[in-house]
Coordinates of C-alpha atoms in Angstrom, one line a residue:
Chain A
M1 CA 0.7 -38.1 -59.5
S2 CA -0.2 -41.4 -57.8
L3 CA 3.0 -43.4 -57.7
E4 CA 6.4 -41.9 -57.2
I5 CA 9.7 -43.9 -57.2
D6 CA 12.5 -41.6 -56.0
S7 CA 16.1 -42.6 -56.6
V8 CA 15.6 -46.2 -55.3
S9 CA 18.7 -48.4 -55.0
K10 CA 19.0 -52.0 -54.0
W11 CA 22.2 -54.0 -53.6
F12 CA 22.5 -57.8 -53.3
G13 CA 26.0 -58.0 -51.9
A14 CA 28.2 -56.1 -54.3
F15 CA 25.7 -56.4 -57.1
A16 CA 23.5 -53.3 -57.7
A17 CA 20.1 -54.7 -58.6
L18 CA 18.7 -51.2 -58.8
D19 CA 20.8 -48.1 -59.2
K20 CA 19.1 -44.8 -58.3
V21 CA 15.9 -45.6 -60.2
S22 CA 13.3 -42.8 -60.4
L23 CA 9.9 -43.1 -62.0
V24 CA 6.5 -41.4 -61.7
G25 CA 3.3 -43.2 -62.6
A26 CA 0.0 -41.5 -63.1
E27 CA -3.3 -42.5 -61.4
G28 CA -4.8 -45.4 -63.3
E29 CA -1.8 -45.8 -65.6
F30 CA -0.8 -49.2 -67.1
L31 CA 3.0 -49.4 -66.9
A32 CA 5.3 -52.2 -68.2
L33 CA 8.7 -52.8 -66.7
L34 CA 10.5 -54.4 -69.6
G35 CA 14.1 -55.7 -69.6
P36 CA 16.2 -58.8 -69.7
S37 CA 16.6 -61.0 -66.7
G38 CA 18.8 -59.4 -64.1
S39 CA 17.8 -55.9 -65.1
G40 CA 16.2 -55.2 -61.8
K41 CA 12.6 -55.1 -62.9
T42 CA 11.3 -57.8 -60.6
T43 CA 13.3 -56.3 -57.7
L44 CA 11.6 -52.9 -58.3
L45 CA 8.2 -54.5 -58.4
R46 CA 8.9 -56.3 -55.1
I47 CA 10.0 -53.1 -53.5
L48 CA 6.7 -51.5 -54.6
A49 CA 4.9 -54.4 -52.9
G50 CA 7.0 -54.1 -49.8
L51 CA 8.4 -57.6 -50.2
E52 CA 11.9 -56.1 -50.5
R53 CA 13.3 -53.1 -48.7
P54 CA 15.2 -50.5 -50.8
D55 CA 18.7 -49.7 -49.6
A56 CA 18.2 -46.1 -50.6
G57 CA 15.4 -44.0 -52.0
V58 CA 11.8 -43.6 -51.3
V59 CA 8.5 -44.9 -52.8
R60 CA 5.5 -42.6 -52.4
F61 CA 1.8 -43.3 -53.1
N62 CA -0.4 -40.2 -53.5
G63 CA 2.4 -38.3 -51.6
E64 CA 2.5 -40.8 -48.7
D65 CA 5.9 -42.3 -48.0
L66 CA 5.5 -46.1 -48.0
S67 CA 8.9 -46.8 -46.4
G68 CA 7.4 -47.5 -43.0
T69 CA 4.4 -49.5 -44.4
S70 CA 4.9 -53.3 -44.4
A71 CA 3.8 -55.4 -47.3
R72 CA 0.9 -56.5 -45.1
D73 CA -0.5 -53.0 -44.9
R74 CA 0.3 -51.7 -48.4
R75 CA -2.8 -53.0 -50.1
A76 CA -0.8 -53.7 -53.2
G77 CA -2.4 -56.6 -55.1
F78 CA 0.5 -58.8 -56.2
V79 CA 0.3 -61.5 -58.8
F80 CA 3.2 -63.9 -58.6
Q81 CA 4.9 -65.4 -61.7
H82 CA 4.0 -68.9 -60.7
Y83 CA 0.7 -67.7 -59.2
A84 CA 1.5 -68.8 -55.6
L85 CA -2.0 -70.0 -55.1
F86 CA -2.7 -71.7 -51.7
R87 CA -2.7 -75.3 -52.9
H88 CA -4.7 -76.7 -50.0
M89 CA -7.6 -74.2 -50.5
T90 CA -10.3 -74.2 -53.1
V91 CA -10.5 -71.4 -55.6
A92 CA -13.2 -69.6 -53.6
K93 CA -11.1 -69.9 -50.4
N94 CA -8.1 -68.6 -52.2
I95 CA -10.0 -65.5 -53.3
A96 CA -11.6 -65.0 -49.9
F97 CA -8.2 -65.2 -48.1
G98 CA -7.4 -61.5 -48.1
L99 CA -10.9 -60.8 -46.6
E100 CA -10.9 -63.6 -44.1
V101 CA -7.6 -62.5 -42.5
R102 CA -8.9 -59.0 -41.7
R103 CA -9.1 -58.1 -38.1
G104 CA -11.1 -55.7 -36.0
A105 CA -13.2 -53.0 -37.6
E106 CA -12.2 -54.1 -41.1
K107 CA -13.7 -57.6 -40.6
L108 CA -16.4 -58.4 -43.1
P109 CA -19.4 -60.6 -42.3
K110 CA -19.3 -64.1 -43.9
K111 CA -22.2 -63.3 -46.3
E112 CA -20.5 -60.2 -47.6
I113 CA -17.3 -62.2 -48.2
A114 CA -19.2 -64.9 -50.1
A115 CA -20.9 -62.3 -52.2
R116 CA -17.6 -60.6 -53.1
V117 CA -16.0 -63.9 -54.0
E118 CA -19.0 -64.6 -56.3
R119 CA -18.6 -61.2 -58.0
L120 CA -14.8 -61.8 -58.4
L121 CA -15.4 -65.3 -59.8
A122 CA -17.7 -63.8 -62.4
L123 CA -15.2 -61.0 -63.1
V124 CA -12.5 -63.5 -64.0
Q125 CA -15.0 -65.8 -65.8
L126 CA -14.6 -68.8 -63.4
D127 CA -18.1 -68.8 -62.0
T128 CA -18.5 -72.5 -61.8
L129 CA -15.0 -73.4 -60.6
G130 CA -15.1 -71.9 -57.0
G131 CA -15.0 -75.4 -55.5
R132 CA -12.0 -76.7 -57.4
Y133 CA -8.5 -76.9 -56.1
P134 CA -5.6 -75.0 -57.9
A135 CA -4.1 -78.3 -59.1
Q136 CA -7.3 -79.0 -61.0
L137 CA -7.1 -75.8 -63.1
S138 CA -5.2 -75.0 -66.3
G139 CA -2.4 -72.4 -66.2
G140 CA -4.6 -69.6 -67.6
Q141 CA -7.4 -70.4 -65.0
R142 CA -4.8 -70.3 -62.2
Q143 CA -3.5 -67.0 -63.4
R144 CA -7.1 -65.6 -63.3
V145 CA -7.6 -66.9 -59.8
A146 CA -4.4 -65.3 -58.7
L147 CA -5.7 -62.0 -60.2
A148 CA -9.1 -62.3 -58.5
R149 CA -7.4 -63.0 -55.2
A150 CA -5.3 -59.9 -55.5
L151 CA -8.3 -57.8 -56.5
A152 CA -10.3 -59.1 -53.6
I153 CA -8.5 -56.8 -51.1
E154 CA -9.5 -53.8 -53.2
P155 CA -5.8 -52.9 -53.8
R156 CA -4.5 -49.4 -54.4
M157 CA -2.3 -50.7 -57.1
L158 CA -2.0 -54.0 -59.0
L159 CA 1.5 -55.5 -59.4
L160 CA 2.0 -58.4 -61.8
D161 CA 5.3 -60.3 -62.0
E162 CA 5.7 -61.9 -65.5
P163 CA 1.9 -62.5 -65.5
F164 CA 1.9 -64.6 -68.7
G165 CA 5.4 -66.1 -68.5
A166 CA 4.3 -69.6 -67.8
L167 CA 1.5 -69.8 -70.4
D168 CA 1.5 -70.9 -74.0
A169 CA 1.3 -68.4 -76.8
K170 CA -2.4 -68.7 -77.5
V171 CA -3.6 -68.5 -73.9
R172 CA -1.2 -65.6 -73.4
R173 CA -2.7 -63.6 -76.2
E174 CA -6.3 -64.2 -74.9
L175 CA -5.3 -63.3 -71.3
R176 CA -3.5 -60.2 -72.5
R177 CA -6.6 -58.9 -74.3
W178 CA -8.7 -59.8 -71.3
L179 CA -6.4 -58.0 -68.9
R180 CA -6.4 -54.9 -71.1
G181 CA -10.2 -54.8 -70.9
L182 CA -10.2 -55.3 -67.2
H183 CA -7.8 -52.5 -66.7
A184 CA -9.9 -50.2 -68.9
E185 CA -12.9 -51.1 -66.8
M186 CA -11.3 -50.7 -63.3
G187 CA -8.8 -48.0 -63.9
L188 CA -6.5 -49.4 -61.3
T189 CA -2.9 -48.2 -61.4
T190 CA -1.2 -51.4 -62.8
I191 CA 2.5 -52.2 -63.1
F192 CA 3.6 -55.4 -64.8
V193 CA 7.0 -57.0 -65.3
T194 CA 7.9 -58.7 -68.5
H195 CA 10.8 -59.6 -70.7
D196 CA 8.6 -59.9 -73.8
Q197 CA 8.8 -56.6 -75.7
E198 CA 5.7 -57.5 -77.8
E199 CA 3.7 -57.9 -74.6
A200 CA 4.9 -54.6 -73.2
L201 CA 4.1 -52.8 -76.4
D202 CA 0.7 -54.4 -76.7
L203 CA -0.5 -53.7 -73.2
A204 CA 1.1 -50.8 -71.5
D205 CA 0.3 -47.1 -71.6
R206 CA 3.9 -46.5 -71.1
V207 CA 6.9 -48.8 -71.3
V208 CA 9.8 -48.6 -68.9
V209 CA 12.9 -50.3 -70.5
M210 CA 15.4 -51.4 -67.8
N211 CA 18.9 -52.7 -68.0
N212 CA 21.5 -53.4 -65.4
G213 CA 19.5 -51.8 -62.6
R214 CA 18.8 -48.6 -64.5
I215 CA 16.0 -47.2 -66.6
E216 CA 17.1 -46.8 -70.2
Q217 CA 14.0 -45.2 -71.5
V218 CA 10.4 -44.5 -70.5
G219 CA 7.8 -43.7 -73.1
A220 CA 4.7 -44.7 -74.9
P221 CA 5.0 -47.9 -76.9
A222 CA 5.2 -46.1 -80.2
D223 CA 8.0 -43.9 -78.8
V224 CA 10.0 -46.7 -77.3
Y225 CA 9.7 -48.7 -80.5
G226 CA 10.0 -45.9 -83.1
R227 CA 12.4 -43.6 -81.3
P228 CA 14.6 -45.8 -79.1
A229 CA 16.9 -43.7 -76.9
N230 CA 19.9 -45.8 -77.3
A231 CA 21.4 -49.0 -78.9
F232 CA 20.3 -51.2 -76.0
V233 CA 16.6 -50.2 -76.3
Y234 CA 16.8 -50.5 -80.1
D235 CA 18.3 -54.0 -79.8
F236 CA 15.9 -55.1 -77.1
M237 CA 12.8 -54.1 -79.0
G238 CA 13.8 -56.8 -81.5
G239 CA 14.6 -57.2 -85.2
A240 CA 17.7 -55.0 -85.0
N241 CA 20.3 -55.1 -87.8
R242 CA 23.7 -53.5 -87.3
L243 CA 24.9 -52.0 -90.6
P244 CA 28.2 -50.2 -91.4
C245 CA 27.6 -46.6 -92.6
D246 CA 29.3 -43.3 -93.2
V247 CA 28.2 -40.2 -91.3
R248 CA 29.0 -37.0 -93.1
G249 CA 27.5 -33.6 -92.4
G250 CA 24.6 -35.1 -90.5
V251 CA 23.7 -37.5 -93.4
V252 CA 24.0 -41.3 -93.1
T253 CA 24.9 -43.1 -96.2
F254 CA 25.3 -46.8 -97.2
G255 CA 27.4 -47.2 -100.3
G256 CA 26.0 -44.0 -101.8
F257 CA 22.4 -44.6 -100.5
A258 CA 21.3 -41.8 -98.1
A259 CA 19.0 -43.0 -95.2
S260 CA 16.6 -41.0 -93.1
T261 CA 17.4 -40.7 -89.4
G262 CA 14.1 -38.9 -88.6
D263 CA 14.6 -36.3 -85.8
H264 CA 17.6 -38.2 -84.3
A265 CA 20.9 -36.5 -85.0
P266 CA 23.5 -39.0 -86.1
G267 CA 26.4 -37.1 -84.5
P268 CA 29.9 -36.1 -85.8
D269 CA 31.4 -37.3 -89.1
R270 CA 32.8 -40.8 -88.8
A271 CA 32.4 -44.4 -89.9
A272 CA 29.7 -45.8 -87.6
L273 CA 27.2 -48.6 -87.1
A274 CA 23.6 -47.9 -87.9
Y275 CA 20.6 -49.7 -86.5
A276 CA 17.8 -50.7 -88.8
R277 CA 14.8 -53.0 -88.6
A278 CA 14.1 -55.5 -91.3
H279 CA 11.0 -53.8 -92.6
D280 CA 13.0 -50.5 -93.0
I281 CA 15.5 -52.1 -95.3
R282 CA 14.6 -52.3 -98.9
V283 CA 15.9 -55.0 -101.3
A284 CA 17.0 -53.4 -104.6
P285 CA 18.6 -55.0 -107.7
E286 CA 22.4 -55.2 -107.8
G287 CA 24.1 -52.1 -109.1
Q288 CA 21.8 -49.6 -107.4
P289 CA 23.2 -47.6 -104.5
G290 CA 23.2 -49.4 -101.2
L291 CA 25.1 -52.2 -99.4
P292 CA 26.0 -55.1 -101.7
A293 CA 24.8 -58.4 -100.3
T294 CA 24.1 -62.0 -101.3
V295 CA 20.7 -63.7 -100.7
L296 CA 21.0 -66.6 -98.2
A297 CA 17.4 -67.5 -97.7
V298 CA 13.9 -66.3 -98.5
F299 CA 10.9 -66.4 -96.2
P300 CA 7.9 -65.6 -98.4
A301 CA 5.3 -66.8 -95.9
G302 CA 4.0 -65.1 -92.7
G303 CA 3.0 -61.5 -91.9
Q304 CA 6.3 -60.0 -93.1
P305 CA 7.9 -61.5 -96.2
R306 CA 11.6 -61.2 -95.8
V307 CA 15.0 -62.3 -97.0
E308 CA 18.2 -63.2 -95.2
C309 CA 21.4 -62.0 -96.8
R310 CA 25.1 -61.7 -96.2
L311 CA 27.0 -58.5 -96.4
G312 CA 30.6 -58.3 -97.8
D313 CA 32.0 -58.5 -94.2
G314 CA 30.2 -61.8 -93.6
Q315 CA 27.4 -60.3 -91.4
V316 CA 23.9 -61.7 -91.8
V317 CA 21.1 -59.2 -92.2
E318 CA 17.3 -59.5 -92.6
A319 CA 15.5 -57.3 -95.0
A320 CA 11.9 -56.9 -96.1
V321 CA 10.6 -57.4 -99.6
R322 CA 8.0 -54.7 -100.5
T323 CA 4.7 -55.6 -102.1
G324 CA 5.3 -55.3 -105.9
D325 CA 9.1 -55.6 -105.7
P326 CA 10.5 -58.7 -107.4
W327 CA 11.5 -61.7 -105.2
P328 CA 15.3 -62.2 -105.3
A329 CA 16.6 -65.8 -105.9
L330 CA 18.9 -67.7 -103.6
G331 CA 22.5 -66.7 -104.2
Q332 CA 21.5 -63.6 -106.1
R333 CA 23.6 -60.4 -105.6
I334 CA 21.4 -57.5 -104.4
A335 CA 21.8 -54.0 -102.9
L336 CA 20.3 -53.3 -99.5
Q337 CA 18.8 -49.8 -99.0
P338 CA 18.2 -49.0 -95.3
E339 CA 15.6 -46.3 -95.6
R340 CA 15.1 -45.4 -91.9
V341 CA 18.0 -45.9 -89.4
R342 CA 19.3 -44.8 -86.1
V343 CA 23.0 -44.0 -85.4
F344 CA 23.8 -43.9 -81.7
E345 CA 26.9 -42.3 -80.3
Chain B
M1 CA 1.3 -90.2 -60.2
S2 CA 2.4 -89.7 -63.7
G3 CA 4.8 -92.1 -65.3
G4 CA 3.1 -95.1 -63.6
G5 CA 1.3 -96.1 -66.8
S6 CA 4.5 -96.6 -68.8
L7 CA 6.1 -98.6 -66.0
R8 CA 3.1 -100.8 -65.6
G9 CA 3.0 -101.4 -69.3
R10 CA 6.5 -102.8 -69.3
R11 CA 6.7 -106.4 -68.1
D12 CA 9.8 -108.2 -67.0
P13 CA 9.9 -111.9 -67.8
A14 CA 8.0 -114.0 -65.3
P15 CA 11.0 -115.9 -63.8
V16 CA 12.7 -112.6 -63.0
R17 CA 9.6 -111.2 -61.4
Y18 CA 8.9 -114.2 -59.2
T19 CA 12.5 -114.6 -58.2
L20 CA 12.7 -110.9 -57.1
I21 CA 9.4 -111.2 -55.2
A22 CA 10.4 -114.4 -53.5
L23 CA 13.8 -113.0 -52.5
T24 CA 12.2 -109.9 -51.0
L25 CA 9.6 -112.0 -49.1
L26 CA 12.2 -114.4 -47.8
Y27 CA 14.4 -111.5 -46.6
L28 CA 11.5 -109.8 -44.9
S29 CA 10.2 -112.8 -43.2
L30 CA 13.7 -113.9 -42.1
F31 CA 14.8 -110.6 -40.7
I32 CA 11.6 -108.9 -39.7
G33 CA 8.6 -111.2 -39.6
L34 CA 10.3 -114.1 -37.7
P35 CA 11.7 -112.0 -34.9
L36 CA 8.4 -110.2 -34.5
A37 CA 6.6 -113.5 -34.3
A38 CA 9.1 -114.7 -31.8
V39 CA 8.5 -111.8 -29.5
F40 CA 4.8 -112.6 -29.3
A41 CA 5.4 -116.4 -29.1
E42 CA 7.8 -116.0 -26.2
A43 CA 5.6 -113.6 -24.4
L44 CA 2.6 -116.0 -24.6
R45 CA 4.6 -119.2 -24.1
E46 CA 3.1 -119.7 -20.6
G47 CA -0.4 -118.5 -21.5
W48 CA -2.4 -115.3 -21.3
G49 CA -2.4 -115.4 -17.5
E50 CA 1.3 -115.1 -17.2
Y51 CA 1.3 -112.5 -20.0
L52 CA -1.3 -110.3 -18.2
K53 CA 0.6 -110.8 -14.9
A54 CA 3.8 -109.6 -16.5
I55 CA 2.3 -106.4 -18.0
T56 CA 0.2 -105.5 -14.9
D57 CA 3.2 -105.8 -12.6
P58 CA 3.6 -102.4 -10.8
D59 CA 7.1 -101.9 -12.1
A60 CA 6.0 -102.6 -15.7
I61 CA 3.1 -100.2 -15.3
A62 CA 5.4 -97.6 -13.9
A63 CA 7.8 -98.1 -16.9
M64 CA 4.9 -97.7 -19.3
Q65 CA 3.7 -94.5 -17.6
L66 CA 7.3 -93.1 -17.6
T67 CA 7.7 -94.0 -21.3
L68 CA 4.4 -92.3 -22.2
L69 CA 5.4 -89.2 -20.0
V70 CA 8.8 -88.9 -21.7
A71 CA 7.2 -89.2 -25.2
A72 CA 4.5 -86.7 -24.2
I73 CA 7.1 -84.1 -23.4
A74 CA 9.8 -84.9 -25.9
V75 CA 7.5 -85.2 -29.0
P76 CA 5.7 -81.8 -28.7
V77 CA 9.0 -80.1 -27.8
N78 CA 10.6 -81.6 -30.9
V79 CA 7.6 -80.6 -33.1
V80 CA 8.0 -77.0 -32.0
F81 CA 11.8 -76.9 -32.4
G82 CA 11.6 -79.0 -35.6
V83 CA 9.2 -76.6 -37.3
C84 CA 11.2 -73.6 -36.1
A85 CA 14.5 -75.1 -37.4
A86 CA 12.9 -76.2 -40.7
W87 CA 11.3 -72.8 -41.2
A88 CA 14.5 -71.0 -40.5
I89 CA 16.5 -73.2 -42.9
A90 CA 14.0 -73.4 -45.7
K91 CA 12.7 -69.8 -45.8
F92 CA 15.6 -67.6 -44.8
D93 CA 19.2 -67.1 -45.9
F94 CA 21.7 -66.6 -43.1
A95 CA 25.3 -67.2 -42.3
G96 CA 26.1 -70.6 -40.9
K97 CA 23.0 -72.3 -42.4
S98 CA 24.8 -75.3 -43.7
L99 CA 26.4 -75.7 -40.2
L100 CA 23.0 -75.7 -38.7
V101 CA 21.8 -78.4 -41.1
T102 CA 24.8 -80.5 -40.2
L103 CA 24.1 -80.0 -36.5
I104 CA 20.5 -81.2 -36.9
D105 CA 21.8 -84.4 -38.3
L106 CA 24.3 -84.9 -35.5
P107 CA 22.0 -87.1 -33.4
F108 CA 21.7 -89.5 -36.4
S109 CA 25.5 -89.9 -36.7
V110 CA 26.4 -90.1 -33.1
S111 CA 25.9 -93.3 -31.1
P112 CA 23.1 -92.8 -28.6
V113 CA 25.3 -94.1 -25.8
V114 CA 27.8 -91.3 -26.6
S115 CA 24.9 -88.8 -26.4
G116 CA 23.9 -90.1 -23.0
L117 CA 27.5 -90.0 -21.8
V118 CA 27.8 -86.4 -22.9
Y119 CA 24.8 -85.5 -20.8
V120 CA 26.4 -87.2 -17.8
L121 CA 29.6 -85.3 -18.5
L122 CA 27.7 -82.0 -18.6
Y123 CA 25.0 -82.3 -16.0
G124 CA 26.2 -85.2 -13.8
A125 CA 27.2 -84.7 -10.2
N126 CA 30.9 -84.5 -11.2
G127 CA 30.0 -82.9 -14.6
W128 CA 30.8 -79.4 -15.9
F129 CA 27.5 -77.9 -14.7
G130 CA 27.2 -80.3 -11.8
P131 CA 28.2 -77.9 -9.0
V132 CA 26.0 -75.1 -10.4
L133 CA 23.0 -77.4 -10.7
D134 CA 23.6 -78.9 -7.3
A135 CA 23.7 -75.4 -5.8
L136 CA 20.4 -74.6 -7.4
G137 CA 18.9 -77.9 -6.2
I138 CA 18.4 -79.2 -9.7
K139 CA 19.1 -82.9 -10.4
I140 CA 19.2 -84.0 -14.0
I141 CA 21.1 -87.3 -14.3
F142 CA 19.2 -90.3 -12.9
T143 CA 15.9 -88.4 -13.0
V144 CA 13.0 -88.1 -15.4
T145 CA 14.4 -84.7 -16.5
G146 CA 17.5 -86.5 -17.8
L147 CA 15.5 -89.1 -19.6
V148 CA 13.5 -86.3 -21.3
L149 CA 16.6 -84.4 -22.3
A150 CA 18.3 -87.5 -23.7
T151 CA 15.2 -88.5 -25.6
M152 CA 14.8 -85.0 -27.0
F153 CA 18.4 -85.0 -28.2
V154 CA 18.2 -88.4 -29.9
T155 CA 14.9 -87.6 -31.6
F156 CA 15.6 -84.1 -32.7
P157 CA 16.2 -84.8 -36.4
F158 CA 13.0 -86.6 -37.1
V159 CA 10.6 -83.6 -37.5
A160 CA 13.1 -81.2 -38.9
R161 CA 14.4 -83.7 -41.5
E162 CA 10.9 -84.4 -42.8
L163 CA 10.1 -80.8 -43.1
I164 CA 13.2 -79.2 -44.5
P165 CA 13.1 -80.6 -48.0
L166 CA 9.4 -80.1 -48.4
M167 CA 9.5 -76.5 -47.2
Q168 CA 12.5 -75.8 -49.4
A169 CA 10.6 -77.2 -52.4
Q170 CA 7.5 -75.2 -51.6
G171 CA 9.5 -71.9 -51.5
R172 CA 8.3 -68.7 -50.0
D173 CA 5.8 -67.6 -52.6
E174 CA 2.7 -68.6 -50.8
E175 CA 3.8 -67.0 -47.6
E176 CA 4.6 -63.8 -49.5
A177 CA 1.3 -63.9 -51.2
A178 CA -0.4 -64.2 -47.8
L179 CA 1.6 -61.2 -46.6
T180 CA 0.6 -59.0 -49.5
L181 CA -3.1 -60.1 -48.9
G182 CA -2.8 -58.6 -45.4
A183 CA -2.2 -61.7 -43.3
G184 CA 0.1 -61.4 -40.2
G185 CA 2.9 -63.8 -39.4
W186 CA 0.9 -66.1 -37.2
Q187 CA -2.1 -66.1 -39.5
T188 CA 0.2 -67.0 -42.4
F189 CA 1.7 -69.9 -40.4
L190 CA -1.7 -71.3 -39.3
R191 CA -3.5 -70.8 -42.6
V192 CA -0.8 -71.3 -45.2
T193 CA 2.4 -72.9 -43.9
L194 CA 1.0 -75.4 -41.5
P195 CA -1.6 -76.9 -43.9
N196 CA 1.1 -77.3 -46.5
I197 CA 3.4 -79.3 -44.2
R198 CA 0.8 -81.1 -42.2
W199 CA 1.3 -84.6 -43.7
A200 CA 5.1 -84.4 -43.5
L201 CA 4.7 -83.1 -40.0
L202 CA 2.5 -85.9 -39.0
Y203 CA 4.9 -88.4 -40.5
G204 CA 7.7 -86.8 -38.6
V205 CA 5.7 -87.0 -35.4
L206 CA 4.9 -90.7 -35.8
L207 CA 8.6 -91.5 -36.4
C208 CA 9.7 -89.2 -33.6
N209 CA 7.2 -90.8 -31.2
A210 CA 8.2 -94.4 -32.1
R211 CA 11.9 -93.5 -31.5
A212 CA 11.1 -91.6 -28.3
M213 CA 9.3 -94.6 -26.8
G214 CA 11.8 -97.1 -28.1
E215 CA 15.1 -95.3 -27.3
F216 CA 17.5 -97.4 -25.3
G217 CA 21.1 -96.3 -25.5
A218 CA 21.1 -92.6 -24.4
V219 CA 18.3 -93.2 -21.9
S220 CA 20.1 -96.2 -20.5
V221 CA 23.2 -94.0 -19.6
V222 CA 21.3 -91.2 -17.9
S223 CA 18.6 -93.3 -16.2
G224 CA 20.4 -95.1 -13.4
H225 CA 17.8 -97.9 -13.7
I226 CA 15.8 -97.1 -10.6
R227 CA 12.9 -99.4 -10.7
G228 CA 9.5 -97.7 -10.6
Q229 CA 11.2 -94.3 -11.0
T230 CA 13.6 -94.0 -13.9
N231 CA 12.9 -97.2 -15.9
T232 CA 11.4 -96.8 -19.3
M233 CA 9.9 -99.7 -21.1
P234 CA 13.0 -100.6 -23.1
L235 CA 15.2 -100.4 -19.9
H236 CA 12.6 -102.5 -18.1
V237 CA 12.8 -105.2 -20.8
E238 CA 16.6 -105.3 -20.4
I239 CA 16.4 -105.7 -16.6
L240 CA 13.8 -108.5 -16.9
Y241 CA 15.8 -110.3 -19.5
N242 CA 19.0 -110.1 -17.4
E243 CA 17.1 -111.6 -14.5
Y244 CA 16.1 -114.5 -16.7
S245 CA 12.4 -113.5 -16.5
F246 CA 12.0 -114.3 -20.2
V247 CA 8.2 -114.3 -20.3
A248 CA 7.9 -111.0 -18.6
A249 CA 10.7 -109.5 -20.7
F250 CA 9.0 -110.6 -23.9
A251 CA 5.6 -109.5 -22.7
V252 CA 6.8 -105.9 -22.2
A253 CA 8.7 -106.1 -25.4
S254 CA 5.5 -107.2 -27.2
L255 CA 3.9 -104.0 -26.1
L256 CA 6.7 -102.1 -27.8
A257 CA 6.3 -104.2 -30.9
L258 CA 2.6 -103.5 -30.8
L259 CA 3.4 -99.8 -30.6
A260 CA 5.5 -100.1 -33.7
L261 CA 2.6 -101.9 -35.5
V262 CA 0.1 -99.3 -34.4
T263 CA 2.4 -96.5 -35.7
L264 CA 2.7 -98.3 -39.0
V265 CA -1.0 -98.8 -39.4
A266 CA -1.8 -95.2 -38.3
K267 CA 0.6 -93.9 -41.0
T268 CA -0.9 -96.2 -43.7
L269 CA -4.4 -95.2 -42.7
L270 CA -3.6 -91.5 -42.8
E271 CA -2.0 -91.9 -46.2
W272 CA -5.0 -93.8 -47.4
R273 CA -7.7 -91.5 -45.9
F274 CA -6.1 -88.4 -47.3
R275 CA -4.7 -89.8 -50.5
D276 CA -6.6 -87.4 -52.8
D277 CA -5.4 -84.5 -50.8
L278 CA -1.8 -85.8 -50.9
A279 CA -2.0 -86.4 -54.6
A280 CA -3.4 -82.9 -55.2
V281 CA -0.5 -81.4 -53.2
R282 CA 2.0 -83.5 -55.1
R283 CA 0.5 -82.7 -58.5
H284 CA 0.6 -79.0 -57.9

């Protein structure tokens, strides 16, 4: 047990940014704090770094209570969303900063600092750019400098606030892959904040889904995506369709078509709303059991061929077309068969 | 700076361009160039001998020394308080912040004469604190102390006003980054904050210095015009002028004008010498 967050709360005035949040992170674990803006994820990260003080609760690292340890002494490598590089220093000076401000017995000789900076520059693949200023670098390069600077102090944990938020999609994917490799290599307990569910699912060992200052679900990416604990998590993971259904004797049906709910009990008998992702909804010809719908648009290109259709109540739903199934035409009447769904109480 | 290219590419018709340039030049020469030239012309009307005699007069030298002394105290004090105030306003949230910003601007909106009178009212022999100060043997009005206090009051906004918008724009991220990297408060200030504000600070110091040396109104009220003791250069100019010693008055005035020119050149030189640095900071 390396990192322990124990009923941490934080208020900004009357607004509860964090409401008794508890979480345990294992040594070397890669955790994602995922949630919409205002969910408290950045506040939690800043509390871990010591940049904010919790109003209640305790953070422990390897059993040691960090409450009395200032941000300065926590040795938490923090990477800011907008990098926060020292603009008047070269890349090398930025990276050396954490070593140069050391005092007393911890002070390193200049040669040792220079050698470490060289190693870190190589690690983040910026060997030749040590003499540049931050303004002369691209976004992705700045991000890597920020990371090298945080790693220079040999942190006990690495905290990243929306690390890829300000980068374009291609650079983001490259950096993501690179960061995953780096984590595998160094084994440093790493926590990053993101509002991008794809990023969280791609990178993290475990995903912590947050909403309104609380944790909605903690689990491996496959769990959070495949077995969301509640409607919020399902919705936030993306691609959610809300479909009217009947629950009777633990079976969920859509116009006579029975769907699987996996290991999730749909609850008491009632008319309810079921959650289904596009690729779990099959497009069947009109007349078959299922929800009657009209095709509004077809998207044959891309990784997931899909159609957009309108239900009888006017709701728009996305459904997938399986390989081998015939493509429906625009305006055609079809039946939607949600094969795997979740019904939350 | 970006955007310059598109502007340079667009050409206004020649008559418009030349009319605008001519108007600007005419205005500048009429209201700034001509008076400035007049100061030097008047000062040198009776030749260099008279000029030198005027500016080496013991009273004139005493006035120069006093002006330098006042600036040498008021400017550093204002730098310290200006940085403190700007830091507090830009980097922290607290109750009464907007009131503080308004208060910092007060010396700009109040006539300097009024500021001087307030000092007399507070610290003069018959003022609020007069009896207390008298009992302690401290004299403020009609002394150098009073001159320094009045100058500090009038020049207070210069440094703070330059720094506040810059520090607000820069935010707290870099300071927080320094903190997580293990830097203490003083290290953070010296290594991160100060280098980020140095040009604005220098600019503020130049303006503050120019005003400190040129201030007339507030200083005039608290000075008492004791020759060789509490007469700064602007006050000395006034006395000489009132005594119809025009050459001497303009000679001392020309030194003040020179100071203004030196300030301007120093500012321009700094901007030119460190233009890459400045540009890099602005691009960031």
